[in-house]
Tab-separated table of C-alpha atoms in Angstrom:
chain	number	residue	atom	x	y	z
S	1	UNK	CA	7.912	-11.648	54.180
S	2	UNK	CA	7.290	-14.849	52.259
S	3	UNK	CA	4.355	-16.173	50.217
S	4	UNK	CA	3.673	-18.502	47.306
S	5	UNK	CA	1.057	-18.853	44.580
S	6	UNK	CA	0.538	-20.654	41.277
S	7	UNK	CA	1.598	-19.119	37.970
S	8	UNK	CA	-2.048	-19.119	36.756
S	9	UNK	CA	-3.364	-17.185	39.736
S	10	UNK	CA	-0.588	-14.548	39.366
S	11	UNK	CA	-0.479	-14.151	35.584
S	12	UNK	CA	-4.067	-12.938	35.058
S	13	UNK	CA	-4.008	-10.077	37.631
S	14	UNK	CA	-0.473	-9.222	36.515
S	15	UNK	CA	-1.645	-8.809	32.906
S	16	UNK	CA	-4.651	-6.773	34.072
S	17	UNK	CA	-2.636	-4.200	36.020
S	18	UNK	CA	0.319	-3.992	33.619
S	19	UNK	CA	-1.644	-1.630	31.324
S	20	UNK	CA	-1.317	1.130	33.920
S	21	UNK	CA	2.454	0.740	34.383
S	22	UNK	CA	4.350	3.819	33.195
S	23	UNK	CA	6.922	2.802	30.561
S	24	UNK	CA	8.966	6.008	30.231
S	25	UNK	CA	8.685	7.577	33.623
S	26	UNK	CA	11.238	9.762	35.348
S	27	UNK	CA	9.973	8.208	38.598
S	28	UNK	CA	11.492	4.687	38.850
S	29	UNK	CA	8.787	3.532	41.305
S	30	UNK	CA	6.131	3.861	38.543
S	31	UNK	CA	7.821	1.022	36.621
S	32	UNK	CA	7.072	-1.251	39.578
S	33	UNK	CA	3.933	-3.014	40.776
S	34	UNK	CA	2.955	-2.797	44.436
S	35	UNK	CA	2.373	-6.215	46.052
S	36	UNK	CA	0.282	-6.044	49.227
S	37	UNK	CA	-0.110	-9.387	51.038
S	38	UNK	CA	-2.718	-9.599	53.771
S	39	UNK	CA	-4.952	-12.442	55.057
S	40	UNK	CA	-4.040	-14.955	52.288
S	41	UNK	CA	-4.882	-12.317	49.699
S	42	UNK	CA	-2.514	-10.540	47.344
S	43	UNK	CA	-3.487	-7.124	45.928
S	44	UNK	CA	-1.481	-5.871	42.944
S	45	UNK	CA	-1.496	-2.122	42.215
S	46	UNK	CA	0.009	-0.259	39.243
S	47	UNK	CA	-0.234	3.432	38.425
S	48	UNK	CA	1.201	6.123	36.138
S	49	UNK	CA	-0.312	8.894	38.326
S	50	UNK	CA	-3.159	9.293	35.773
S	51	UNK	CA	-4.497	5.727	35.870
S	52	UNK	CA	-4.561	3.215	38.715
S	53	UNK	CA	-5.273	-0.512	38.382
S	54	UNK	CA	-5.900	-2.970	41.222
S	55	UNK	CA	-6.328	-6.740	40.898
S	56	UNK	CA	-6.392	-9.590	43.402
S	57	UNK	CA	-5.064	-13.129	43.750
S	58	UNK	CA	-5.150	-15.778	46.501
S	59	UNK	CA	-1.832	-16.794	48.052
S	60	UNK	CA	-0.735	-19.997	49.756
S	61	UNK	CA	1.753	-20.640	52.577
S	62	UNK	CA	1.691	-17.059	53.652
S	63	UNK	CA	4.069	-15.756	56.284
S	64	UNK	CA	3.611	-12.322	57.785
S	65	UNK	CA	1.627	-9.552	56.054
S	66	UNK	CA	3.646	-6.993	54.149
S	67	UNK	CA	4.150	-4.818	51.074
S	68	UNK	CA	6.852	-4.633	48.417
S	69	UNK	CA	7.277	-3.271	44.878
S	70	UNK	CA	8.647	-5.417	42.026
S	71	UNK	CA	9.726	-4.309	38.501
S	72	UNK	CA	6.623	-4.941	36.374
S	73	UNK	CA	8.099	-5.840	32.993
S	74	UNK	CA	10.749	-8.225	34.346
S	75	UNK	CA	8.244	-10.016	36.571
S	76	UNK	CA	5.724	-10.339	33.731
S	77	UNK	CA	8.380	-11.734	31.372
S	78	UNK	CA	9.517	-14.264	34.009
S	79	UNK	CA	5.936	-15.297	34.753
S	80	UNK	CA	5.050	-15.712	31.050
S	81	UNK	CA	8.108	-17.867	30.345
S	82	UNK	CA	7.648	-20.331	33.245
S	83	UNK	CA	5.812	-23.644	32.604
S	84	UNK	CA	2.016	-23.628	33.033
S	85	UNK	CA	1.811	-25.580	36.284
S	86	UNK	CA	4.610	-23.694	38.063
S	87	UNK	CA	4.384	-22.516	41.638
S	88	UNK	CA	6.191	-19.278	42.513
S	89	UNK	CA	7.662	-18.594	45.940
S	90	UNK	CA	8.405	-14.961	46.806
S	91	UNK	CA	10.784	-14.131	49.633
S	92	UNK	CA	12.134	-10.705	50.550
S	93	UNK	CA	15.767	-10.205	51.506
S	94	UNK	CA	16.743	-6.609	52.357
S	95	UNK	CA	16.200	-4.625	49.119
S	96	UNK	CA	15.695	-7.633	46.850
S	97	UNK	CA	12.966	-10.197	46.310
S	98	UNK	CA	13.902	-13.784	45.488
S	99	UNK	CA	11.437	-15.619	43.245
S	100	UNK	CA	11.843	-19.414	43.161
S	101	UNK	CA	10.016	-21.906	40.971
S	102	UNK	CA	11.237	-25.491	40.837
S	103	UNK	CA	14.940	-25.240	40.054
S	104	UNK	CA	14.654	-21.665	38.751
S	105	UNK	CA	15.628	-18.751	40.961
S	106	UNK	CA	15.482	-15.027	40.216
S	107	UNK	CA	16.637	-12.137	42.343
S	108	UNK	CA	15.037	-8.779	41.533
S	109	UNK	CA	15.738	-5.401	43.125
S	110	UNK	CA	12.795	-3.766	44.879
S	111	UNK	CA	11.938	-0.182	45.844
S	112	UNK	CA	10.348	0.839	49.179
S	113	UNK	CA	6.579	0.270	49.216
S	114	UNK	CA	6.188	3.489	51.219
S	115	UNK	CA	7.307	5.453	48.117
S	116	UNK	CA	4.518	4.000	45.976
S	117	UNK	CA	1.982	6.734	45.060
S	118	UNK	CA	-1.624	6.233	46.061
S	119	UNK	CA	-4.577	7.955	44.384
S	120	UNK	CA	-6.372	9.735	47.196
S	121	UNK	CA	-9.598	8.310	48.567
S	122	UNK	CA	-12.698	9.848	46.990
S	123	UNK	CA	-16.392	9.215	46.728
S	124	UNK	CA	-18.273	8.992	43.454
S	125	UNK	CA	-21.228	11.354	43.349
S	126	UNK	CA	-22.811	9.497	40.393
S	127	UNK	CA	-23.015	5.693	40.531
S	128	UNK	CA	-24.605	3.182	38.183
S	129	UNK	CA	-24.386	-0.445	37.137
S	130	UNK	CA	-24.123	-1.284	33.436
S	131	UNK	CA	-23.493	-4.373	31.341
S	132	UNK	CA	-19.899	-4.712	30.165
S	133	UNK	CA	-21.116	-5.244	26.597
S	134	UNK	CA	-23.158	-2.000	26.711
S	135	UNK	CA	-20.295	0.070	28.118
S	136	UNK	CA	-17.900	-1.408	25.552
S	137	UNK	CA	-20.340	-0.616	22.725
S	138	UNK	CA	-20.797	2.925	24.037
S	139	UNK	CA	-17.033	3.561	24.007
S	140	UNK	CA	-16.090	1.629	20.853
S	141	UNK	CA	-18.783	3.465	18.866
S	142	UNK	CA	-17.095	6.829	19.438
S	143	UNK	CA	-13.470	6.448	20.616
S	144	UNK	CA	-11.903	6.791	17.133
S	145	UNK	CA	-13.083	10.421	16.963
S	146	UNK	CA	-10.996	11.522	19.967
S	147	UNK	CA	-8.201	13.964	19.208
S	148	UNK	CA	-4.599	12.869	19.709
S	149	UNK	CA	-2.169	15.395	21.248
S	150	UNK	CA	-4.324	18.370	20.299
S	151	UNK	CA	-3.442	21.673	21.979
S	152	UNK	CA	-7.129	21.851	22.927
S	153	UNK	CA	-6.414	19.288	25.645
S	154	UNK	CA	-10.119	18.747	26.448
S	155	UNK	CA	-10.518	17.099	23.002
S	156	UNK	CA	-7.860	14.452	23.853
S	157	UNK	CA	-10.464	12.359	25.598
S	158	UNK	CA	-14.105	11.334	25.618
S	159	UNK	CA	-17.067	13.020	27.247
S	160	UNK	CA	-19.141	10.564	29.283
S	161	UNK	CA	-22.533	11.991	30.222
S	162	UNK	CA	-25.367	10.820	32.420
S	163	UNK	CA	-28.894	12.218	32.309
S	164	UNK	CA	-32.053	10.501	33.552
S	165	UNK	CA	-32.222	7.055	31.942
S	166	UNK	CA	-29.460	7.809	29.416
S	167	UNK	CA	-25.690	7.430	29.318
S	168	UNK	CA	-23.877	9.086	26.396
S	169	UNK	CA	-20.362	9.034	25.002
S	170	UNK	CA	-19.182	11.911	22.787
S	171	UNK	CA	-15.826	12.370	21.045
S	172	UNK	CA	-14.594	14.986	18.569
S	173	UNK	CA	-11.281	16.160	17.129
S	174	UNK	CA	-12.746	19.311	15.562
S	175	UNK	CA	-13.150	17.680	12.117
S	176	UNK	CA	-15.596	14.936	13.043
S	177	UNK	CA	-17.998	14.141	15.854
S	178	UNK	CA	-19.276	10.818	17.208
S	179	UNK	CA	-22.174	10.433	19.654
S	180	UNK	CA	-23.556	7.215	21.100
S	181	UNK	CA	-26.264	6.834	23.730
S	182	UNK	CA	-27.660	3.936	25.709
S	183	UNK	CA	-30.982	4.109	27.533
S	184	UNK	CA	-31.823	1.915	30.526
S	185	UNK	CA	-35.232	2.255	32.177
S	186	UNK	CA	-33.824	1.114	35.531
S	187	UNK	CA	-31.568	4.188	35.721
S	188	UNK	CA	-32.414	7.553	37.276
S	189	UNK	CA	-29.220	9.558	36.961
S	190	UNK	CA	-28.429	13.221	37.629
S	191	UNK	CA	-27.131	15.354	34.739
S	192	UNK	CA	-23.360	15.007	34.760
S	193	UNK	CA	-20.540	15.349	32.225
S	194	UNK	CA	-16.944	14.192	32.693
S	195	UNK	CA	-14.003	14.000	30.262
S	196	UNK	CA	-12.043	10.740	30.467
S	197	UNK	CA	-8.525	11.057	28.980
S	198	UNK	CA	-7.531	9.134	25.870
S	199	UNK	CA	-5.252	6.703	27.722
S	200	UNK	CA	-8.020	5.906	30.201
S	201	UNK	CA	-10.505	5.194	27.389
S	202	UNK	CA	-8.073	2.856	25.574
S	203	UNK	CA	-7.413	1.031	28.847
S	204	UNK	CA	-11.157	0.576	29.495
S	205	UNK	CA	-11.518	-0.944	25.996
S	206	UNK	CA	-8.659	-3.361	26.831
S	207	UNK	CA	-10.297	-4.385	30.117
S	208	UNK	CA	-13.888	-4.896	28.965
S	209	UNK	CA	-15.267	-8.051	27.359
S	210	UNK	CA	-18.494	-8.020	25.309
S	211	UNK	CA	-20.381	-10.103	27.891
S	212	UNK	CA	-23.682	-9.711	29.734
S	213	UNK	CA	-22.066	-9.115	33.131
S	214	UNK	CA	-22.633	-5.996	35.167
S	215	UNK	CA	-19.921	-3.676	36.442
S	216	UNK	CA	-20.123	-0.711	38.773
S	217	UNK	CA	-19.189	2.762	37.483
S	218	UNK	CA	-18.476	5.740	39.763
S	219	UNK	CA	-18.100	9.308	38.497
S	220	UNK	CA	-16.430	11.757	40.879
S	221	UNK	CA	-15.341	15.364	40.535
S	222	UNK	CA	-11.777	14.378	39.497
S	223	UNK	CA	-11.926	10.623	38.816
S	224	UNK	CA	-13.860	7.820	37.148
S	225	UNK	CA	-13.729	4.357	38.701
S	226	UNK	CA	-14.883	1.010	37.288
S	227	UNK	CA	-15.142	-1.951	39.657
S	228	UNK	CA	-15.395	-5.552	38.486
S	229	UNK	CA	-15.097	-8.818	40.448
S	230	UNK	CA	-11.495	-9.165	39.258
S	231	UNK	CA	-10.187	-5.607	39.180
S	232	UNK	CA	-10.670	-1.967	40.064
S	233	UNK	CA	-9.734	0.694	37.495
S	234	UNK	CA	-9.424	4.404	38.306
S	235	UNK	CA	-8.578	7.250	35.957
S	236	UNK	CA	-8.158	10.945	36.600
S	237	UNK	CA	-10.448	13.164	34.547
S	238	UNK	CA	-9.449	15.935	32.135
S	239	UNK	CA	-10.041	19.270	33.817
S	240	UNK	CA	-11.699	21.264	31.070
S	241	UNK	CA	-14.953	22.153	29.386
S	242	UNK	CA	-16.108	19.930	26.540
S	243	UNK	CA	-17.487	21.875	23.551
S	244	UNK	CA	-21.251	22.218	23.182
S	245	UNK	CA	-21.553	19.671	20.391
S	246	UNK	CA	-25.345	20.053	20.129
S	247	UNK	CA	-24.775	23.492	18.618
S	248	UNK	CA	-22.767	22.093	15.695
S	249	UNK	CA	-25.148	19.266	14.740
S	250	UNK	CA	-26.227	20.003	11.141
S	251	UNK	CA	-29.942	20.764	10.917
S	252	UNK	CA	-30.235	21.779	7.256
S	253	UNK	CA	-29.697	18.371	5.613
S	254	UNK	CA	-32.436	17.840	3.029
S	255	UNK	CA	-30.852	15.130	0.852
S	256	UNK	CA	-30.869	11.552	2.162
S	257	UNK	CA	-28.886	8.684	0.682
S	258	UNK	CA	-29.449	5.114	1.869
S	259	UNK	CA	-26.988	2.489	0.696
S	260	UNK	CA	-25.341	-0.829	1.540
S	261	UNK	CA	-22.574	-0.265	4.074
S	262	UNK	CA	-20.203	-3.039	2.953
S	263	UNK	CA	-20.392	-2.093	-0.733
S	264	UNK	CA	-19.649	1.559	0.071
S	265	UNK	CA	-16.837	0.560	2.423
S	266	UNK	CA	-15.177	-1.556	-0.280
S	267	UNK	CA	-15.233	1.145	-2.969
S	268	UNK	CA	-13.998	3.819	-0.542
S	269	UNK	CA	-11.171	1.531	0.638
S	270	UNK	CA	-10.091	0.887	-2.940
S	271	UNK	CA	-10.263	4.563	-3.934
S	272	UNK	CA	-8.277	5.573	-0.838
S	273	UNK	CA	-5.242	3.616	-2.112
S	274	UNK	CA	-4.567	6.411	-4.612
S	275	UNK	CA	-5.570	9.343	-2.407
S	276	UNK	CA	-3.019	11.849	-1.116
S	277	UNK	CA	-1.238	10.080	1.756
S	278	UNK	CA	-1.261	13.199	3.905
S	279	UNK	CA	-4.783	14.535	3.388
S	280	UNK	CA	-6.642	11.337	2.367
S	281	UNK	CA	-9.157	13.342	0.327
S	282	UNK	CA	-11.750	11.655	-1.919
S	283	UNK	CA	-14.392	13.339	-4.072
S	284	UNK	CA	-17.975	12.051	-4.022
S	285	UNK	CA	-20.183	12.962	-7.011
S	286	UNK	CA	-23.864	12.208	-6.449
S	287	UNK	CA	-26.400	12.107	-9.267
S	288	UNK	CA	-29.872	10.579	-9.580
S	289	UNK	CA	-28.766	6.987	-10.158
S	290	UNK	CA	-25.089	6.664	-9.215
S	291	UNK	CA	-22.366	7.778	-6.869
S	292	UNK	CA	-18.944	8.317	-8.425
S	293	UNK	CA	-15.963	8.282	-6.061
S	294	UNK	CA	-12.634	9.690	-7.296
S	295	UNK	CA	-9.253	10.111	-5.649
S	296	UNK	CA	-5.908	11.367	-6.906
S	297	UNK	CA	-2.448	12.081	-5.527
S	298	UNK	CA	0.563	14.318	-6.273
S	299	UNK	CA	1.963	11.632	-8.640
S	300	UNK	CA	-1.040	12.335	-10.923
S	301	UNK	CA	-2.436	8.840	-10.296
S	302	UNK	CA	-6.212	8.529	-10.147
S	303	UNK	CA	-8.834	6.075	-8.893
S	304	UNK	CA	-12.474	6.068	-9.949
S	305	UNK	CA	-15.245	3.896	-8.505
S	306	UNK	CA	-18.972	3.939	-9.298
S	307	UNK	CA	-21.879	2.400	-7.373
S	308	UNK	CA	-25.598	2.540	-8.124
S	309	UNK	CA	-27.647	4.618	-5.705
S	310	UNK	CA	-31.043	6.282	-5.520
S	311	UNK	CA	-30.480	10.049	-5.098
S	312	UNK	CA	-33.563	11.947	-6.382
S	313	UNK	CA	-32.099	15.425	-5.822
S	314	UNK	CA	-29.864	17.907	-7.624
S	315	UNK	CA	-26.382	16.644	-8.472
S	316	UNK	CA	-23.937	17.224	-5.643
S	317	UNK	CA	-20.130	17.094	-5.409
S	318	UNK	CA	-18.471	16.981	-1.989
S	319	UNK	CA	-15.000	16.064	-0.678
S	320	UNK	CA	-14.166	14.111	2.491
S	321	UNK	CA	-11.217	12.681	4.362
S	322	UNK	CA	-11.809	9.047	3.420
S	323	UNK	CA	-10.288	7.747	6.682
S	324	UNK	CA	-12.966	9.580	8.690
S	325	UNK	CA	-15.791	8.060	6.639
S	326	UNK	CA	-14.259	4.562	6.823
S	327	UNK	CA	-13.886	4.851	10.615
S	328	UNK	CA	-17.613	5.567	10.854
S	329	UNK	CA	-18.582	2.713	8.513
S	330	UNK	CA	-16.431	0.316	10.571
S	331	UNK	CA	-18.167	1.421	13.777
S	332	UNK	CA	-21.724	1.040	12.444
S	333	UNK	CA	-23.111	-2.470	12.932
S	334	UNK	CA	-26.115	-2.171	10.569
S	335	UNK	CA	-26.016	-3.455	6.994
S	336	UNK	CA	-27.518	-0.260	5.579
S	337	UNK	CA	-26.317	3.280	6.272
S	338	UNK	CA	-27.962	6.669	5.866
S	339	UNK	CA	-26.163	9.852	4.769
S	340	UNK	CA	-27.956	13.172	5.325
S	341	UNK	CA	-26.425	15.961	3.189
S	342	UNK	CA	-27.160	19.617	2.489
S	343	UNK	CA	-24.534	21.065	0.114
S	344	UNK	CA	-20.813	20.894	-0.725
S	345	UNK	CA	-19.819	23.078	2.244
S	346	UNK	CA	-21.959	21.466	4.953
S	347	UNK	CA	-21.127	18.538	7.211
S	348	UNK	CA	-22.712	15.150	6.539
S	349	UNK	CA	-24.607	13.167	9.174
S	350	UNK	CA	-24.059	9.400	8.982
S	351	UNK	CA	-26.193	6.866	10.849
S	352	UNK	CA	-26.965	3.168	10.755
S	353	UNK	CA	-30.395	2.611	9.228
S	354	UNK	CA	-31.691	0.322	11.978
S	355	UNK	CA	-30.137	1.670	15.147
S	356	UNK	CA	-30.716	5.096	16.580
S	357	UNK	CA	-28.010	4.773	19.239
S	358	UNK	CA	-25.106	6.338	17.355
S	359	UNK	CA	-24.791	9.425	15.169
S	360	UNK	CA	-21.708	10.672	13.302
S	361	UNK	CA	-20.890	14.044	11.765
S	362	UNK	CA	-18.010	14.502	9.285
S	363	UNK	CA	-16.926	17.897	7.991
S	364	UNK	CA	-16.300	18.257	4.246
S	365	UNK	CA	-12.878	18.922	2.684
S	366	UNK	CA	-12.106	21.432	-0.032
S	367	UNK	CA	-10.350	19.464	-2.784
């Protein structure tokens, strides 16, 4: 088979699908991308058996239809290093593919296209259209709370839920919880909950742009699929039961602190420099007019920061992992934040003062 296309029309789909290529696989075929040429159209497919990415490009001077697999990293490196206006000609020769561009010529070994794994056909039982910017906001607001390599495998991912006019994302690692919801009056969705694995979530963040363009989302019993004009992304789901997070939402918070997010973020960032590198604990001392933040480490070094606040309650001392609180403050878009506290042993609820989309819960630390 033989076909040609410009560097520009190949590079974009190649970059899109390369995120799903398996880097350290025991199956050599997973390091390759499947090229399927048919009717002047090239479809590129990459998979690591958990994720699958498809993207398309138009080809010129096409010979017969056919399929082949090409090593992903080598092809991407070649494509990136060629001049902008290059044209690439692909020609198969037994078990190799010859790529020519001007006076450059590369011969790469291929693997049989018949060996390339294919995620089985399936139908989504929940479908909806959503703006890319909304889906990105939904995921970015909570993804940092996912667990990483936890033995409770169902925490190493994000729960995506549909119910009526609402879509929710929920993530927790057992020490903190993040919930974000988006309501759309045009939706009428059944109640459904799926767990998308960590790698799938990070790949969705890479693919989405914060633009007002709609994409199609399908939720199946074992997969989630997102279809855009330029690509199709499929991820297997985590087979497990996500914890009932509604049960752990603190309800006894009777002390509310409202403060400027950026000011609090700056003092916490500075105090964290001298916190214990392993546990990242900081102590927050609240009194009627000020909040004192202290941190120390095994070298007996200490940081102390004070900001003015309005806290008309009993004095309260509570410890937190400062990284968890900073993650939340970075995710909140509002200028003012609200902390709802109960006592030194109860979790804190953190929200942006203007939005009611996202809610965060952070457990205290004993320091």
